Coordinates of C-alpha atoms and ligand atoms in Angstrom, one line a residue:
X1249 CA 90.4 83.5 82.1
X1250 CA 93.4 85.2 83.7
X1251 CA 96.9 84.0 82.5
X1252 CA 98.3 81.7 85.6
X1253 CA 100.3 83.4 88.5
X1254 CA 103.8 81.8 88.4
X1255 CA 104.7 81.8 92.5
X1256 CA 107.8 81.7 94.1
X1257 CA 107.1 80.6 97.9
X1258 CA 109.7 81.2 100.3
X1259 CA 108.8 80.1 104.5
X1260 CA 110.5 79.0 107.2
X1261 CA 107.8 76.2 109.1
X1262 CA 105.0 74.4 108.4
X1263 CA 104.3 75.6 105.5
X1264 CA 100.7 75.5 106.4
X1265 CA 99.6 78.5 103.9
X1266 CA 101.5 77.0 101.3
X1267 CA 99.5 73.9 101.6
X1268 CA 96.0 76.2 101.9
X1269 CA 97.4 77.8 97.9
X1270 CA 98.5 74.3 97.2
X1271 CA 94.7 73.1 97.5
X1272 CA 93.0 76.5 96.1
X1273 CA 95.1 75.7 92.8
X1274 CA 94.5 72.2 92.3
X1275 CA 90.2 72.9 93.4
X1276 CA 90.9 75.5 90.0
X1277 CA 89.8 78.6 92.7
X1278 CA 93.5 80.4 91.9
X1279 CA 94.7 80.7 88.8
X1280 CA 98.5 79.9 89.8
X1281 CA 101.4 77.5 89.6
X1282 CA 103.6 77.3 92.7
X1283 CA 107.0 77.3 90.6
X1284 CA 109.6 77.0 93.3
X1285 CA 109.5 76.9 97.5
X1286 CA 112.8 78.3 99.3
X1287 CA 113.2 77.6 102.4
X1288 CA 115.4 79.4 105.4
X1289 CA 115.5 76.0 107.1
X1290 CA 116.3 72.3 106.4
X1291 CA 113.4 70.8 108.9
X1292 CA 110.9 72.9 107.5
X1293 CA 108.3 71.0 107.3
X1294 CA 106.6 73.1 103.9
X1295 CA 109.8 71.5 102.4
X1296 CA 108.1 68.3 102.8
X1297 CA 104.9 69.4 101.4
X1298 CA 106.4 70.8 98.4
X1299 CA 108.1 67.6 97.5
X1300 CA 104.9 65.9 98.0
X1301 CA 103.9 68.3 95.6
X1302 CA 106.5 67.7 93.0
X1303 CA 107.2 71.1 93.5
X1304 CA 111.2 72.0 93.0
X1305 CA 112.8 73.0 96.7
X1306 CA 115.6 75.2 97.4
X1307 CA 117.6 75.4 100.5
X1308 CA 118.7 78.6 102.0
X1309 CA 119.7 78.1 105.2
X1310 CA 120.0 81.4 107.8
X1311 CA 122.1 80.1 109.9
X1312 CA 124.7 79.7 107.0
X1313 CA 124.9 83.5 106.5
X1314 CA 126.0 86.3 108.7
X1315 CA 124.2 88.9 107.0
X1316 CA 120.2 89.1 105.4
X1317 CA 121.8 91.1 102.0
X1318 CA 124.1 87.7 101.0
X1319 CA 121.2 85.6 102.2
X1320 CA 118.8 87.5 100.2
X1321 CA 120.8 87.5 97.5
X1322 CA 121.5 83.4 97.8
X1323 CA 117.8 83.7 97.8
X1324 CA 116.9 85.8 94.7
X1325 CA 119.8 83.6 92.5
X1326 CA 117.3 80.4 93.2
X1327 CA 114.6 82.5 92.3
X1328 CA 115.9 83.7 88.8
X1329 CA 116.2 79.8 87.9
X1330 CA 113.0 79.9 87.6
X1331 CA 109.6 81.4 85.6
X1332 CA 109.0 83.8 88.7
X1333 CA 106.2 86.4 88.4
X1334 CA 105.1 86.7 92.3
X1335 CA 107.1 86.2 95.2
X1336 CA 105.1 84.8 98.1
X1337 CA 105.9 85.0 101.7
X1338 CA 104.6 82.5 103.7
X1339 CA 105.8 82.3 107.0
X1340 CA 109.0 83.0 105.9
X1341 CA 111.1 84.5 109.1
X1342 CA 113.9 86.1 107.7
X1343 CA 114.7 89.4 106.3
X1344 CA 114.3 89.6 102.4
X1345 CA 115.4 92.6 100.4
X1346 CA 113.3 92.6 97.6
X1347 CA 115.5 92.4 94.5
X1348 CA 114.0 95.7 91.9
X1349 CA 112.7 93.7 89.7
X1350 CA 110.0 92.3 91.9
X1351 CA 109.6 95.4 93.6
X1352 CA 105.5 95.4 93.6
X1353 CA 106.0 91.4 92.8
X1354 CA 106.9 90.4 96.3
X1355 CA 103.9 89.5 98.8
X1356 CA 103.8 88.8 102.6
X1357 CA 101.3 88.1 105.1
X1358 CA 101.2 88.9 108.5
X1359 CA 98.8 88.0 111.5
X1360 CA 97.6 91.1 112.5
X1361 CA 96.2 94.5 111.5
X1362 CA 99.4 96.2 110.2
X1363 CA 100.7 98.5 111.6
X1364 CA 99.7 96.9 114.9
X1365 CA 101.4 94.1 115.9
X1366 CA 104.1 93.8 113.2
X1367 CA 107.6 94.7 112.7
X1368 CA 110.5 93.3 114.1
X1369 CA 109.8 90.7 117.0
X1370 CA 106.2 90.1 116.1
X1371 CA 106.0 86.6 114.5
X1372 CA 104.0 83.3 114.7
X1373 CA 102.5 83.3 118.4
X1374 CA 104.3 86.5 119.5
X1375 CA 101.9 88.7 118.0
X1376 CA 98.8 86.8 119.1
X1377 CA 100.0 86.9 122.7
X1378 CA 100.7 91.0 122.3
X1379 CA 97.1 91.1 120.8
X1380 CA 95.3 89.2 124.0
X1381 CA 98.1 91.5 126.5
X1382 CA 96.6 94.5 125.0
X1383 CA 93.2 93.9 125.0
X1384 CA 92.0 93.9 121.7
X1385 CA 88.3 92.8 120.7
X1386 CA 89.4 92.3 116.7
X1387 CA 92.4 91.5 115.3
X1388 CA 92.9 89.8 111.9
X1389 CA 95.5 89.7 108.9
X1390 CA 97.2 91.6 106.4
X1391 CA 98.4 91.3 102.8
X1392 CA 100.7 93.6 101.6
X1393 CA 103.2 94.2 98.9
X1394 CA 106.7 93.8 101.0
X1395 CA 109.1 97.1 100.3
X1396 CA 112.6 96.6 102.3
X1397 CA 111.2 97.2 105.3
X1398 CA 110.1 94.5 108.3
X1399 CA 106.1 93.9 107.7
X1400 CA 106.1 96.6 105.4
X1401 CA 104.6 98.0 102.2
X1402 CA 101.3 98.7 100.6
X1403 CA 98.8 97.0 101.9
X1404 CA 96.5 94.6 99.5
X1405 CA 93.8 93.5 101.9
X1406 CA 92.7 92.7 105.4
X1407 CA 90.3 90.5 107.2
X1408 CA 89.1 90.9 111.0
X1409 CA 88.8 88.6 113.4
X1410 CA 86.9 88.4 116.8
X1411 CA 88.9 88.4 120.1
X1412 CA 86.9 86.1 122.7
X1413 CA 87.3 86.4 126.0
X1414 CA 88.4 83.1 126.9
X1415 CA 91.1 83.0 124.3
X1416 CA 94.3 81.9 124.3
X1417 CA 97.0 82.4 122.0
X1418 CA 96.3 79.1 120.2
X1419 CA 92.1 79.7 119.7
X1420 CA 93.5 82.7 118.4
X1421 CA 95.9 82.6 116.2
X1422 CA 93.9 79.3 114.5
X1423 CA 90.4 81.5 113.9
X1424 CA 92.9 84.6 112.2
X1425 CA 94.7 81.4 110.1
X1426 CA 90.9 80.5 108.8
X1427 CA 90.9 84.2 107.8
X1428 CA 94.6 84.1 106.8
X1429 CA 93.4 80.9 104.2
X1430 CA 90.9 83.1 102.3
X1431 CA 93.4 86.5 102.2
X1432 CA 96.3 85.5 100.9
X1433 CA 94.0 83.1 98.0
X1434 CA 92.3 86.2 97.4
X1435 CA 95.1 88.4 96.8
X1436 CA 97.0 86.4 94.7
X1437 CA 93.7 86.2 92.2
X1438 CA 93.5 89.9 92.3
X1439 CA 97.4 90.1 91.0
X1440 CA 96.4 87.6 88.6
X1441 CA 93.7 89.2 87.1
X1442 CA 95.7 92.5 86.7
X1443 CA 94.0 94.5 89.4
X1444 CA 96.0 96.0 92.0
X1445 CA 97.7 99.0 91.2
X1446 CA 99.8 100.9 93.8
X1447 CA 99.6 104.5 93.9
X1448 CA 102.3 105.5 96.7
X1449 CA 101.5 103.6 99.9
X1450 CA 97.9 102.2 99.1
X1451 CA 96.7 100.1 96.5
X1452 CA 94.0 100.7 94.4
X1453 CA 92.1 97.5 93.6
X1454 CA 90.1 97.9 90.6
X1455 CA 87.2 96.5 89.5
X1456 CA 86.5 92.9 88.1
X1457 CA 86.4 93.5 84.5
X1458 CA 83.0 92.2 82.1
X1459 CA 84.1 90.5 79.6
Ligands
GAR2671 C1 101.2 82.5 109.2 O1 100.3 82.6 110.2 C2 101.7 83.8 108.8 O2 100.8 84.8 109.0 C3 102.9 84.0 109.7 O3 103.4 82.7 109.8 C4 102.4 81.7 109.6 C5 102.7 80.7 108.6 O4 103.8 79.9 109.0 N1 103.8 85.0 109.3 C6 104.4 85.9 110.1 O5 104.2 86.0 111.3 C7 105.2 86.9 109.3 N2 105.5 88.0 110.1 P1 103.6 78.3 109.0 O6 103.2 78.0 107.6 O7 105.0 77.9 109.3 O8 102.6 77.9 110.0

């Protein structure tokens, strides 16, 4: 059995992929422990979750810096306090620059098919209404390793989702979530079991080992 995943989780919101690892870890489908949750904002409702959790919280507000570096770097000191293997980005809507150390640690996940729809600007229901303005027939979500760039960095997996033709934002953005709740689950296991390896900007996922 893989050794268990030590997860920092930072977000901003609901915290509603938080929640979906949260679940996966206690139905013993993902061999983690969600050490720490940071969040950019004091009404975030994942802070809530956590708590309920008895998971330790840390407060980093945005609107108490002027610039992401000393944020990021407010950020990172909570995260050394703890047993940190993985960074996790979970709706987390600042800028982080990725400490070195976690360079290759730090994962995000992002609504769309990177590099469509992503990048500065393209959050939450922004990128589901840019999605249905340009027509698409699939869309879906990304997991990729974050480098110091906005949605950005090798990219794990993806998973594909229909456009209808009577959606709205909302009917979207829930049935790429239900593929959002089996992505990010999945890519954490595969960091667990030792099997990504990045070779420039892809990542080689290697096969499950026999034991
Ligand atoms: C998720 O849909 C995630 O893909 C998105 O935020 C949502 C989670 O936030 N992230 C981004 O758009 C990052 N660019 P929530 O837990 O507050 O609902």
């Amino acid at each position: 059995m893989p050794k268990a995943v030590n997860l920092a989780v930072l977000l901003s919101g609901s915290g509603r992929s938080l929640q979906n690892l949260l679940d996966r870890i206690a139905a013993g489908r993902l061999d983690a422990q969600v050490r720490l949750v940071v969040s950019s904002r004091g009404d975030a409702y994942g802070l809530e979750r956590a708590r309920a959790a008895g998971i330790p919280t840390a407060l980093v507000e945005s609107r108490r810096f002027r610039n992401f570096l000393k944020m990021s770097d407010a950020v990172t000191l909570e995260i050394e306090r703890q047993p940190v293997d993985l960074i996790v980005l979970a709706g987390f809507m600042c800028f982080y620059r990725i400490p070195d150390p976690f360079l290759g640690r730090t994962m995000n996940i992002h609504p769309a098919l990177i590099p469509a729809f992503s990048g500065k600007g393209f959050y939450g229901h922004f990128v589901h209404e840019a999605v249905l303005r340009a027509g698409c027939k699939v869309t879906g979500c990304t997991v990729h390793f974050v480098d110091n760039e906005y949605d950005h960095g090798p990219i794990i997996l993806q998973r594909t989702a229909p456009v209808l033709d009577d959606d709205t934002p909302d009917t979207l953005a829930a049935r790429v979530f239900e593929q959002e709740c089996e992505a990010y689950p999945e890519a954490i296991q595969l960091f667990a079991e030792d099997r990504l390896r990045i070779e420039g900007s892809r990542v080689r996922v290697l096969p499950k080992r026999t034991p």
